[in-house]
Short mmCIF file of C-alpha atoms in Angstrom, two decimals:
data_model
loop_
_atom_site.label_atom_id
_atom_site.label_comp_id
_atom_site.label_asym_id
_atom_site.label_seq_id
_atom_site.Cartn_x
_atom_site.Cartn_y
_atom_site.Cartn_z
CA UNK G 18 0.00 0.00 0.00
CA UNK G 19 1.34 3.42 -0.93
CA UNK G 20 1.46 5.90 1.96
CA UNK G 21 0.26 9.32 0.80
CA UNK G 22 1.51 12.01 3.21
CA UNK G 23 -0.61 15.15 2.84
CA UNK G 24 0.95 18.32 4.29
CA UNK G 25 -1.60 21.10 4.85
CA UNK G 26 0.16 24.45 4.53
CA UNK G 27 0.13 27.96 3.10
CA UNK G 28 2.77 29.79 1.09
CA UNK G 29 3.07 33.22 2.65
CA UNK G 30 4.42 36.12 0.59
CA UNK G 31 4.46 39.05 3.05
CA UNK G 32 4.30 41.59 0.22
CA UNK G 33 3.85 41.01 -3.49
CA UNK G 34 1.06 42.21 -5.79
CA UNK G 35 -0.50 43.76 -2.67
CA UNK G 36 1.14 45.50 0.27
CA UNK G 37 2.26 43.90 3.52
CA UNK G 38 -0.59 45.43 5.50
CA UNK G 39 -3.21 44.12 3.08
CA UNK G 40 -1.79 40.62 3.23
CA UNK G 41 -1.48 40.78 7.02
CA UNK G 42 -5.24 41.17 7.34
CA UNK G 43 -5.53 37.84 5.52
CA UNK G 44 -2.83 36.39 7.79
CA UNK G 45 -4.91 37.25 10.85
CA UNK G 46 -7.89 35.57 9.20
CA UNK G 47 -5.81 32.47 8.45
CA UNK G 48 -4.48 32.22 12.02
CA UNK G 49 -7.88 32.67 13.60
CA UNK G 50 -9.39 29.98 11.37
CA UNK G 51 -6.49 27.65 12.11
CA UNK G 52 -6.93 28.11 15.87
CA UNK G 53 -10.65 27.37 15.57
CA UNK G 54 -9.97 24.18 13.60
CA UNK G 55 -7.35 22.95 16.06
CA UNK G 56 -9.58 23.69 19.02
CA UNK G 57 -12.07 21.17 17.59
CA UNK G 58 -9.43 18.78 16.22
CA UNK G 59 -6.33 18.50 18.47
CA UNK G 60 -4.60 16.21 15.93
CA UNK G 61 -4.77 18.69 13.04
CA UNK G 62 -1.35 19.66 11.56
CA UNK G 63 -0.29 22.74 9.62
CA UNK G 64 3.00 23.82 8.03
CA UNK G 65 3.57 27.59 8.30
CA UNK G 66 5.76 27.93 5.19
CA UNK G 67 9.16 27.50 6.86
CA UNK G 68 9.09 31.06 8.27
CA UNK G 69 8.96 32.59 11.74
CA UNK G 70 8.39 36.22 10.65
CA UNK G 71 4.67 35.38 10.46
CA UNK G 72 4.67 34.91 14.24
CA UNK G 73 5.96 38.46 14.72
CA UNK G 74 3.48 39.81 12.19
CA UNK G 75 0.58 38.11 13.96
CA UNK G 76 1.79 39.09 17.43
CA UNK G 77 1.60 42.81 16.64
CA UNK G 78 -2.17 42.80 16.13
CA UNK G 79 -3.41 39.23 16.66
CA UNK G 80 -5.44 38.44 19.74
CA UNK G 81 -4.59 34.78 20.43
CA UNK G 82 -0.79 34.65 20.53
CA UNK G 83 -0.69 32.39 23.59
CA UNK G 84 -2.91 29.78 21.91
CA UNK G 85 -0.83 29.94 18.75
CA UNK G 86 2.47 29.47 20.60
CA UNK G 87 1.01 26.56 22.58
CA UNK G 88 0.08 24.78 19.34
CA UNK G 89 3.59 25.35 17.94
CA UNK G 90 5.10 23.91 21.12
CA UNK G 91 2.82 20.88 20.85
CA UNK G 92 3.92 20.25 17.27
CA UNK G 93 0.55 20.91 15.64
CA UNK G 94 1.98 23.90 13.77
CA UNK G 95 5.46 23.65 12.22
CA UNK G 96 7.47 26.86 11.78
CA UNK G 97 10.99 27.70 10.61
CA UNK G 98 13.83 27.04 10.28
CA UNK G 99 14.04 30.41 8.49
CA UNK G 100 12.98 33.90 9.51
CA UNK G 101 11.95 34.67 5.91
CA UNK G 102 12.30 32.88 2.54
CA UNK G 103 14.85 34.97 0.60
CA UNK G 104 16.10 35.01 -2.94
CA UNK G 105 19.29 32.92 -3.10
CA UNK G 106 21.23 34.93 -5.68
CA UNK G 107 20.85 38.52 -4.48
CA UNK G 108 21.92 38.01 -0.87
CA UNK G 109 25.22 36.97 0.70
CA UNK G 110 26.01 33.75 2.53
CA UNK G 111 26.30 35.77 5.73
CA UNK G 112 22.76 37.06 5.26
CA UNK G 113 21.54 33.45 5.06
CA UNK G 114 23.22 32.75 8.40
CA UNK G 115 21.66 35.88 9.94
CA UNK G 116 18.29 34.74 8.60
CA UNK G 117 18.69 31.42 10.41
CA UNK G 118 20.08 32.99 13.61
CA UNK G 119 17.27 35.51 13.88
CA UNK G 120 14.75 32.68 13.53
CA UNK G 121 16.57 30.91 16.37
CA UNK G 122 16.29 34.10 18.38
CA UNK G 123 12.49 34.14 17.88
CA UNK G 124 12.30 30.46 18.82
CA UNK G 125 14.15 31.16 22.06
CA UNK G 126 11.91 34.13 22.82
CA UNK G 127 8.73 32.08 22.45
CA UNK G 128 10.16 28.80 23.70
CA UNK G 129 9.21 26.88 20.54
CA UNK G 130 10.85 24.21 18.38
CA UNK G 131 11.84 24.91 14.78
CA UNK G 132 11.64 22.56 11.83
CA UNK G 133 14.93 20.94 10.86
CA UNK G 134 13.92 20.69 7.20
CA UNK G 135 15.50 23.25 4.85
CA UNK G 136 12.27 24.31 3.16
CA UNK G 137 13.00 26.27 -0.07
CA UNK G 138 9.67 26.18 -1.89
CA UNK G 139 9.58 29.15 -4.26
CA UNK G 140 13.05 30.60 -4.74
CA UNK G 141 13.85 31.51 -8.34
CA UNK G 142 16.46 28.77 -8.64
CA UNK G 143 19.01 27.68 -6.07
CA UNK G 144 22.55 28.82 -5.35
CA UNK G 145 25.38 26.31 -5.91
CA UNK G 146 26.65 26.75 -2.35
CA UNK G 147 23.36 26.20 -0.54
CA UNK G 148 24.37 22.60 0.35
CA UNK G 149 27.42 24.01 2.14
CA UNK G 150 25.28 26.46 4.13
CA UNK G 151 22.64 23.86 4.97
CA UNK G 152 25.25 21.29 5.97
CA UNK G 153 26.91 23.88 8.20
CA UNK G 154 23.58 24.51 9.92
CA UNK G 155 23.18 20.81 10.64
CA UNK G 156 20.37 20.15 8.13
CA UNK G 157 20.23 16.81 6.33
CA UNK G 158 17.16 17.28 4.10
CA UNK G 159 15.88 20.06 1.88
CA UNK G 160 12.46 20.26 0.24
CA UNK G 161 12.57 22.55 -2.80
CA UNK G 162 11.02 23.58 -6.10
CA UNK G 163 12.23 25.38 -9.25
CA UNK G 164 15.46 24.93 -11.13
CA UNK G 165 15.97 21.16 -11.09
CA UNK G 166 14.72 20.85 -14.66
CA UNK G 167 13.93 17.15 -14.43
CA UNK G 168 10.54 15.57 -13.92
CA UNK G 169 11.96 12.11 -13.28
CA UNK G 170 14.12 13.17 -10.32
CA UNK G 171 12.13 13.43 -7.08
CA UNK G 172 15.00 12.69 -4.69
CA UNK G 173 18.71 13.31 -5.13
CA UNK G 174 21.92 14.14 -3.28
CA UNK G 175 22.72 17.80 -3.90
CA UNK G 176 26.42 18.67 -3.78
CA UNK G 177 28.08 22.07 -3.69
CA UNK G 178 31.39 22.76 -5.48
CA UNK G 179 33.04 22.32 -2.07
CA UNK G 180 31.76 18.75 -1.88
CA UNK G 181 29.24 19.35 0.92
CA UNK G 182 25.97 17.50 0.30
CA UNK G 183 22.36 17.37 1.51
CA UNK G 184 19.45 15.11 0.62
CA UNK G 185 16.73 16.74 -1.48
CA UNK G 186 13.09 16.00 -2.08
CA UNK G 187 12.09 17.76 -5.27
CA UNK G 188 8.55 19.19 -5.41
CA UNK G 189 8.27 18.19 -9.02
CA UNK G 190 4.77 19.70 -9.40
CA UNK G 191 5.35 22.63 -7.06
CA UNK G 192 4.29 23.42 -3.52
CA UNK G 193 0.60 23.52 -4.47
CA UNK G 194 0.13 20.17 -6.16
CA UNK G 195 -2.82 19.34 -3.86
CA UNK G 196 -4.29 22.81 -3.34
CA UNK G 197 -8.02 23.06 -2.69
CA UNK G 198 -8.19 26.71 -3.81
CA UNK G 199 -11.06 27.48 -6.24
CA UNK G 200 -12.20 23.82 -6.27
CA UNK G 201 -15.40 22.11 -5.23
CA UNK G 202 -15.01 19.19 -2.88
CA UNK G 203 -15.42 16.72 -5.74
CA UNK G 204 -12.88 18.54 -7.88
CA UNK G 205 -10.48 18.54 -4.95
CA UNK G 206 -10.88 14.79 -4.44
CA UNK G 207 -10.20 14.19 -8.12
CA UNK G 208 -7.07 16.32 -7.90
CA UNK G 209 -5.75 14.38 -4.89
CA UNK G 210 -6.24 11.01 -6.58
CA UNK G 211 -4.81 12.19 -9.89
CA UNK G 212 -1.66 13.65 -8.32
CA UNK G 213 -1.14 10.66 -6.00
CA UNK G 214 -1.22 8.22 -8.91
CA UNK G 215 1.07 10.42 -11.01
CA UNK G 216 3.72 10.69 -8.27
CA UNK G 217 3.42 7.00 -7.45
CA UNK G 218 4.32 6.22 -11.05
CA UNK G 219 7.11 8.82 -11.22
CA UNK G 220 8.66 8.00 -7.88
CA UNK G 221 8.33 4.25 -7.97
CA UNK G 222 8.13 4.31 -4.18
CA UNK G 223 5.56 3.42 -1.55
CA UNK G 224 5.86 6.84 0.14
CA UNK G 225 4.73 10.02 -1.65
CA UNK G 226 4.02 13.64 -0.71
CA UNK G 227 1.09 15.93 -1.54
CA UNK G 228 1.22 19.62 -0.63
CA UNK G 229 -2.27 20.81 0.34
CA UNK G 230 -1.90 24.57 0.06
CA UNK G 231 -0.73 27.46 -2.12
CA UNK G 232 -0.24 31.25 -2.00
CA UNK G 233 -2.11 32.76 0.97
CA UNK G 234 -4.45 29.76 1.12
CA UNK G 235 -6.50 29.22 4.27
CA UNK G 236 -6.67 25.74 5.84
CA UNK G 237 -9.46 23.32 4.98
CA UNK G 238 -11.33 22.25 8.11
CA UNK G 239 -12.54 18.86 6.82
CA UNK G 240 -9.34 17.81 5.02
CA UNK G 241 -8.88 14.75 7.27
CA UNK G 242 -12.40 13.51 6.54
CA UNK G 243 -11.77 13.85 2.81
CA UNK G 244 -8.48 11.95 3.08
CA UNK G 245 -10.12 9.16 5.04
CA UNK G 246 -12.86 8.86 2.43
CA UNK G 247 -10.30 8.67 -0.40
CA UNK G 248 -8.16 5.97 1.20
CA UNK G 249 -8.25 2.52 -0.35
CA UNK G 250 -6.28 -0.70 -0.37
CA UNK G 251 -3.86 0.84 -2.89
CA UNK G 252 -3.54 4.38 -1.49
CA UNK G 253 -3.59 5.41 2.16
CA UNK G 254 -4.16 9.18 2.44
CA UNK G 255 -3.47 10.89 5.77
CA UNK G 256 -2.47 14.31 7.10
CA UNK G 257 1.23 14.48 7.92
CA UNK G 258 4.23 16.81 8.18
CA UNK G 259 7.50 17.13 6.28
CA UNK G 260 9.73 15.61 8.94
CA UNK G 261 7.53 12.51 9.24
CA UNK G 262 7.45 12.10 5.47
CA UNK G 263 11.22 12.49 5.05
CA UNK G 264 11.94 10.04 7.86
CA UNK G 265 10.27 7.31 5.78
CA UNK G 266 12.18 8.05 2.56
CA UNK G 267 15.25 6.12 1.55
CA UNK G 268 18.46 8.14 1.18
CA UNK G 269 18.87 9.12 -2.50
CA UNK G 270 21.64 7.68 -4.65
CA UNK G 271 21.51 9.98 -7.69
CA UNK G 272 23.51 13.20 -7.46
CA UNK G 273 23.23 16.75 -8.75
CA UNK G 274 26.11 19.22 -8.55
CA UNK G 275 26.06 22.96 -8.05
CA UNK G 276 23.54 25.56 -9.16
CA UNK G 277 19.92 24.57 -9.79
CA UNK G 278 18.62 27.10 -12.32
CA UNK G 279 17.31 25.02 -15.17
CA UNK G 280 14.09 26.54 -16.61
CA UNK G 281 13.07 23.42 -18.57
CA UNK G 282 10.26 22.38 -16.21
CA UNK G 283 9.28 25.61 -14.45
CA UNK G 284 10.28 29.28 -14.79
CA UNK G 285 13.23 30.47 -12.71
CA UNK G 286 12.75 34.12 -13.70
CA UNK G 287 16.42 35.06 -14.15
CA UNK G 288 15.45 38.49 -15.46
CA UNK G 289 14.37 39.65 -12.01
CA UNK G 290 18.05 40.15 -11.15
CA UNK G 291 17.96 43.36 -13.24
CA UNK G 292 14.55 44.78 -12.30
CA UNK G 293 14.16 47.82 -10.01
CA UNK G 294 17.92 48.17 -9.62
CA UNK G 295 17.56 51.06 -7.16
CA UNK G 296 16.35 48.55 -4.58
CA UNK G 297 19.14 46.10 -5.34
CA UNK G 298 21.83 48.80 -5.03
CA UNK G 299 20.39 50.02 -1.76
CA UNK G 300 20.19 46.48 -0.43
CA UNK G 301 23.84 45.86 -1.34
CA UNK G 302 24.84 49.06 0.45
CA UNK G 303 22.93 48.05 3.58
CA UNK G 304 24.28 44.51 3.58
CA UNK G 305 27.91 45.60 3.12
CA UNK G 306 27.52 48.26 5.80
CA UNK G 307 26.41 45.74 8.42
CA UNK G 308 28.75 42.92 7.44
CA UNK G 309 31.95 44.95 7.05
CA UNK G 310 31.54 47.99 9.30
CA UNK G 311 28.75 47.85 11.87
CA UNK G 312 29.37 44.40 13.29
CA UNK G 313 33.21 44.54 13.31
CA UNK G 314 33.24 47.98 14.95
CA UNK G 315 30.73 46.93 17.57
CA UNK G 316 32.78 43.79 18.23
CA UNK G 317 35.99 45.82 18.60
CA UNK G 318 34.22 48.21 20.98
CA UNK G 319 33.03 45.28 23.09
CA UNK G 320 36.53 43.76 23.10
CA UNK G 321 37.77 47.07 24.50
CA UNK G 322 35.35 46.96 27.42
CA UNK G 323 32.32 48.80 26.07
CA UNK G 324 28.80 47.64 26.87
CA UNK G 325 27.16 46.96 23.51
CA UNK G 326 23.49 46.04 23.05
CA UNK G 327 22.95 43.26 20.51
CA UNK G 328 19.30 44.32 20.14
CA UNK G 329 20.34 47.51 18.33
CA UNK G 330 22.33 45.43 15.85
CA UNK G 331 19.52 42.92 15.34
CA UNK G 332 17.04 45.71 14.68
CA UNK G 333 19.05 46.80 11.64
CA UNK G 334 19.53 43.24 10.45
CA UNK G 335 15.80 42.59 10.75
CA UNK G 336 15.03 45.50 8.41
CA UNK G 337 17.47 44.06 5.86
CA UNK G 338 16.13 40.52 6.20
CA UNK G 339 12.54 41.68 5.71
CA UNK G 340 13.64 43.17 2.38
CA UNK G 341 15.11 39.89 1.08
CA UNK G 342 12.08 37.70 0.17
CA UNK G 343 12.10 37.12 -3.59
CA UNK G 344 9.07 39.30 -4.32
CA UNK G 345 10.71 42.15 -2.38
CA UNK G 346 14.37 42.13 -3.36
CA UNK G 347 13.73 40.85 -6.90
CA UNK G 348 11.48 43.84 -7.58
CA UNK G 349 8.60 41.77 -8.95
CA UNK G 350 5.95 43.25 -6.66
CA UNK G 351 3.69 46.27 -6.90
CA UNK G 352 5.10 49.83 -6.95
CA UNK G 353 3.85 50.35 -3.40
CA UNK G 354 5.83 47.31 -2.27
CA UNK G 355 8.98 48.63 -3.93
CA UNK G 356 8.61 51.97 -2.15
CA UNK G 357 8.22 50.12 1.17
CA UNK G 358 11.38 48.10 0.48
CA UNK G 359 13.37 51.26 -0.30
CA UNK G 360 12.14 52.94 2.87
CA UNK G 361 12.98 49.87 4.97
CA UNK G 362 16.51 49.69 3.56
CA UNK G 363 17.13 53.42 4.06
CA UNK G 364 16.11 53.04 7.68
CA UNK G 365 18.53 50.13 8.05
CA UNK G 366 21.35 52.21 6.55
CA UNK G 367 20.64 55.24 8.76
CA UNK G 368 20.52 53.00 11.82
CA UNK G 369 23.74 51.24 10.81
CA UNK G 370 25.65 54.49 10.26
CA UNK G 371 24.67 55.70 13.71
CA UNK G 372 25.85 52.41 15.24
CA UNK G 373 29.19 52.86 13.45
CA UNK G 374 29.50 56.40 14.80
CA UNK G 375 28.57 55.24 18.29
CA UNK G 376 31.14 52.42 18.27
CA UNK G 377 33.85 54.62 16.75
CA UNK G 378 33.33 57.36 19.32
CA UNK G 379 33.71 54.89 22.17
CA UNK G 380 36.80 53.34 20.60
CA UNK G 381 38.42 56.74 20.16
CA UNK G 382 37.99 57.63 23.83
CA UNK G 383 39.52 54.32 24.91
CA UNK G 384 42.31 53.91 22.36
CA UNK G 385 43.19 57.38 21.15
CA UNK G 386 43.00 60.16 23.71
CA UNK G 387 45.19 62.65 21.77
CA UNK G 388 44.25 64.74 18.75
CA UNK G 389 44.43 62.53 15.70
CA UNK G 390 42.82 59.87 13.54
CA UNK G 391 41.71 56.30 14.22
CA UNK G 392 41.50 54.37 10.93
CA UNK G 393 39.58 51.11 10.58
CA UNK G 394 40.37 48.39 8.04
CA UNK G 395 37.25 46.28 7.27
CA UNK G 396 39.24 43.71 5.27
CA UNK G 397 40.38 40.43 6.76
CA UNK G 398 43.94 40.94 5.55
CA UNK G 399 46.61 43.64 5.90
CA UNK G 400 45.90 46.47 3.50
CA UNK G 401 47.96 49.35 2.14
CA UNK G 402 45.42 51.90 1.06
CA UNK G 403 44.67 55.59 0.69
CA UNK G 404 42.86 57.24 3.58
CA UNK G 405 40.78 60.33 2.90
CA UNK G 406 38.88 62.46 5.39
CA UNK G 407 38.36 66.04 6.56
CA UNK G 408 39.63 67.08 9.99
CA UNK G 409 39.04 70.34 11.85
CA UNK G 410 42.08 71.99 13.43
CA UNK G 411 42.92 75.46 14.77
CA UNK G 412 44.92 77.59 12.38
CA UNK G 413 48.59 76.78 12.65
CA UNK G 414 51.26 74.33 11.59
CA UNK G 415 50.44 70.62 11.96
CA UNK G 416 51.81 67.27 10.94
CA UNK G 417 50.53 63.68 10.92
CA UNK G 418 52.53 61.05 12.81
CA UNK G 419 52.29 57.32 13.34
CA UNK G 420 52.46 55.85 16.83
CA UNK G 421 56.27 55.53 16.55
CA UNK G 422 56.52 59.31 15.97
CA UNK G 423 57.57 58.94 12.33
CA UNK G 424 56.24 61.87 10.32
CA UNK G 425 53.87 60.94 7.52
CA UNK G 426 52.63 64.30 6.30
CA UNK G 427 53.11 67.97 7.05
CA UNK G 428 50.26 70.46 6.64
CA UNK G 429 50.06 72.47 3.44
CA UNK G 430 47.75 75.38 2.72
CA UNK G 431 45.12 75.19 0.01
CA UNK G 432 42.17 77.37 -0.87
CA UNK G 433 40.01 74.83 -2.70
CA UNK G 434 38.98 71.22 -2.78
CA UNK G 435 40.61 70.79 -6.17
CA UNK G 436 44.06 71.82 -4.98
CA UNK G 437 43.61 69.65 -1.93
CA UNK G 438 43.29 66.62 -4.19
CA UNK G 439 46.13 67.30 -6.62
CA UNK G 440 48.67 65.43 -4.50
CA UNK G 441 47.54 61.99 -3.30
CA UNK G 442 49.56 62.48 -0.12
CA UNK G 443 48.49 65.66 1.59
CA UNK G 444 47.14 67.16 4.81
CA UNK G 445 46.00 70.51 3.52
CA UNK G 446 44.14 73.50 4.84
CA UNK G 447 40.89 74.18 2.98
CA UNK G 448 38.94 77.41 3.07
CA UNK G 449 35.66 77.21 5.02
CA UNK G 450 33.56 77.64 1.88
CA UNK G 451 35.14 74.60 0.20
CA UNK G 452 33.41 71.99 2.38
CA UNK G 453 29.68 71.37 2.69
CA UNK G 454 29.45 71.23 6.45
CA UNK G 455 29.38 73.44 9.49
CA UNK G 456 32.89 74.37 10.66
CA UNK G 457 33.43 74.09 14.44
CA UNK G 458 34.35 77.31 16.28
CA UNK G 459 38.05 78.24 16.33
CA UNK G 460 38.82 75.56 13.71
CA UNK G 461 39.31 75.35 9.99
CA UNK G 462 38.86 72.30 7.75
CA UNK G 463 41.82 70.32 6.48
CA UNK G 464 41.62 67.58 3.88
CA UNK G 465 43.60 64.56 5.04
CA UNK G 466 44.64 62.25 2.19
CA UNK G 467 47.47 59.77 2.75
CA UNK G 468 48.68 56.22 2.22
CA UNK G 469 48.59 53.90 5.23
CA UNK G 470 49.38 50.28 5.99
CA UNK G 471 46.52 48.94 8.11
CA UNK G 472 46.23 45.73 10.17
CA UNK G 473 43.65 43.09 9.17
CA UNK G 474 40.16 43.78 10.52
CA UNK G 475 41.65 46.24 12.94
CA UNK G 476 42.44 49.81 13.89
CA UNK G 477 45.49 52.01 13.49
CA UNK G 478 46.13 55.26 15.31
CA UNK G 479 47.63 58.42 13.80
CA UNK G 480 48.45 61.55 15.78
CA UNK G 481 48.08 65.11 14.54
CA UNK G 482 50.67 67.21 16.36
CA UNK G 483 52.09 70.74 16.03
CA UNK G 484 54.66 70.91 13.28
CA UNK G 485 58.11 72.24 14.11
CA UNK G 486 58.92 75.44 12.22
CA UNK G 487 62.31 76.38 10.77
CA UNK G 488 62.82 78.72 13.70
CA UNK G 489 62.22 75.87 16.15
CA UNK G 490 64.66 73.64 14.33
CA UNK G 491 67.55 76.21 14.18
CA UNK G 492 67.89 77.19 17.84
CA UNK G 493 71.49 76.91 19.05
CA UNK G 494 72.64 76.14 22.55
CA UNK G 495 75.98 77.83 21.81
CA UNK G 496 75.89 81.69 21.49
CA UNK G 497 76.96 83.16 18.16
CA UNK G 498 76.87 86.48 16.30
CA UNK G 499 77.08 87.49 12.64
CA UNK G 500 79.85 89.92 11.77
CA UNK G 501 79.37 92.86 9.40
CA UNK G 502 81.11 90.99 6.60
CA UNK G 503 78.56 88.14 6.89
CA UNK G 504 80.83 85.65 8.66
CA UNK G 505 79.99 83.86 11.91
CA UNK G 506 81.75 84.37 15.19
CA UNK G 507 81.17 81.48 17.63
CA UNK G 508 82.16 81.42 21.32
CA UNK G 509 82.42 77.97 22.86
CA UNK G 510 84.00 76.99 26.19
CA UNK G 511 86.07 80.13 26.36
CA UNK G 512 87.38 79.96 22.83
CA UNK G 513 86.39 82.32 20.05
CA UNK G 514 86.12 81.13 16.44
CA UNK G 515 85.96 83.82 13.75
CA UNK G 516 85.46 83.84 10.00
CA UNK G 517 84.07 80.32 10.11
CA UNK G 518 81.74 80.82 7.19
CA UNK G 519 79.96 83.57 5.33
CA UNK G 520 76.50 84.33 3.94
CA UNK G 521 76.28 85.38 0.28
CA UNK G 522 73.19 87.05 -1.22
CA UNK G 523 72.49 85.44 -4.60
#
């Protein structure tokens, strides 16, 4: 007898052809209906699309959060392991890890278990290195759609170029192959039987999977009665979950290597990588800011004894993560959604810049108490690079020194930005009108532009000190006088030396 595992679920796009707030109203409706069903049927199961962000979205305005969390704890509702379902080609590997870690953070907050199945249902193809990431997170199975390009391959071992591998169950007919949406009960029954027989023939196995759900679909209250009615000596239909289904599958023998982006069977929509590029550029800026500046600077500040709140950091990361679902970052949603994404990313960037400033200020007070510069290298290797900034100093003569007192640059005067950039190695005075900022009292702006060798992922200190003038450097301890004929007369230890040298006007 073939065991037909039916997973009741929904696929939840937070924002797409309608805005987040519009879809959230439907989310509340879905949750309330689900709670009502489970109150009457304690054995009902539901898969919440592999995401935990929906818990936060419901918590903000939903009225039965305690009941919902209780059902997740009991295993009736499966959530996670991800915070959101992102596009795999427009984000970094680090962002994937943050996605997973923030979901873990939510799980800890609510005291709930997370699914251990790497659910990737609707990404527009799959990155070659996903097996490496999934393996590193301790996941053995992934359930995915799009990009495999083969109808005859339902299970396979997916290997990354590094050689890391995970088992895959391929949703050959998508995540909605047993959806009840827009169907009468009889039409739904026909669909279940038709798909079960098709997969049985394709898979050649006694264990198959039907996905009872699709985009924003609400649960069907009598699904278990329908499944019981359909069961026969050949096919046993029953409500299940992904982990139970996968535990009964044999480990696959066939292998697939690298990127899964074959459009032969279903569209992978490669063109979305060039749509609404303003959002993609802003996302890249935000991601690089947090990965290479915000987090390292906060870590360095903490290493130097500063109290740093991780919640401030996670707030910025959450704004970035919420902009990474494929309909958001790929720019294939409504104009209103795109504007929301841009606003969210700008907020993340503003927040990140302030965290950088906060960390830098604290580092300066601990590491560099004198007037000068503290330069940060975000690279993980030693770097010789050009440093450019504007510093405000009182009028006078200054020079830039390293910690060992070796002089790097003297100050030179300049009346414009252009002159200040002619020489790539310069610490030059600029007139107040040549910079677009407010000049502090009793100070004038100087453009600082010099080459420096910086330690890997670290800081280097440079002092700005008064520069010695020619007069300072030509003071003699031994008295002398200049004769009328231009020669020097020097008196030293009682002896007088005359006509030692002369000065000639040329």
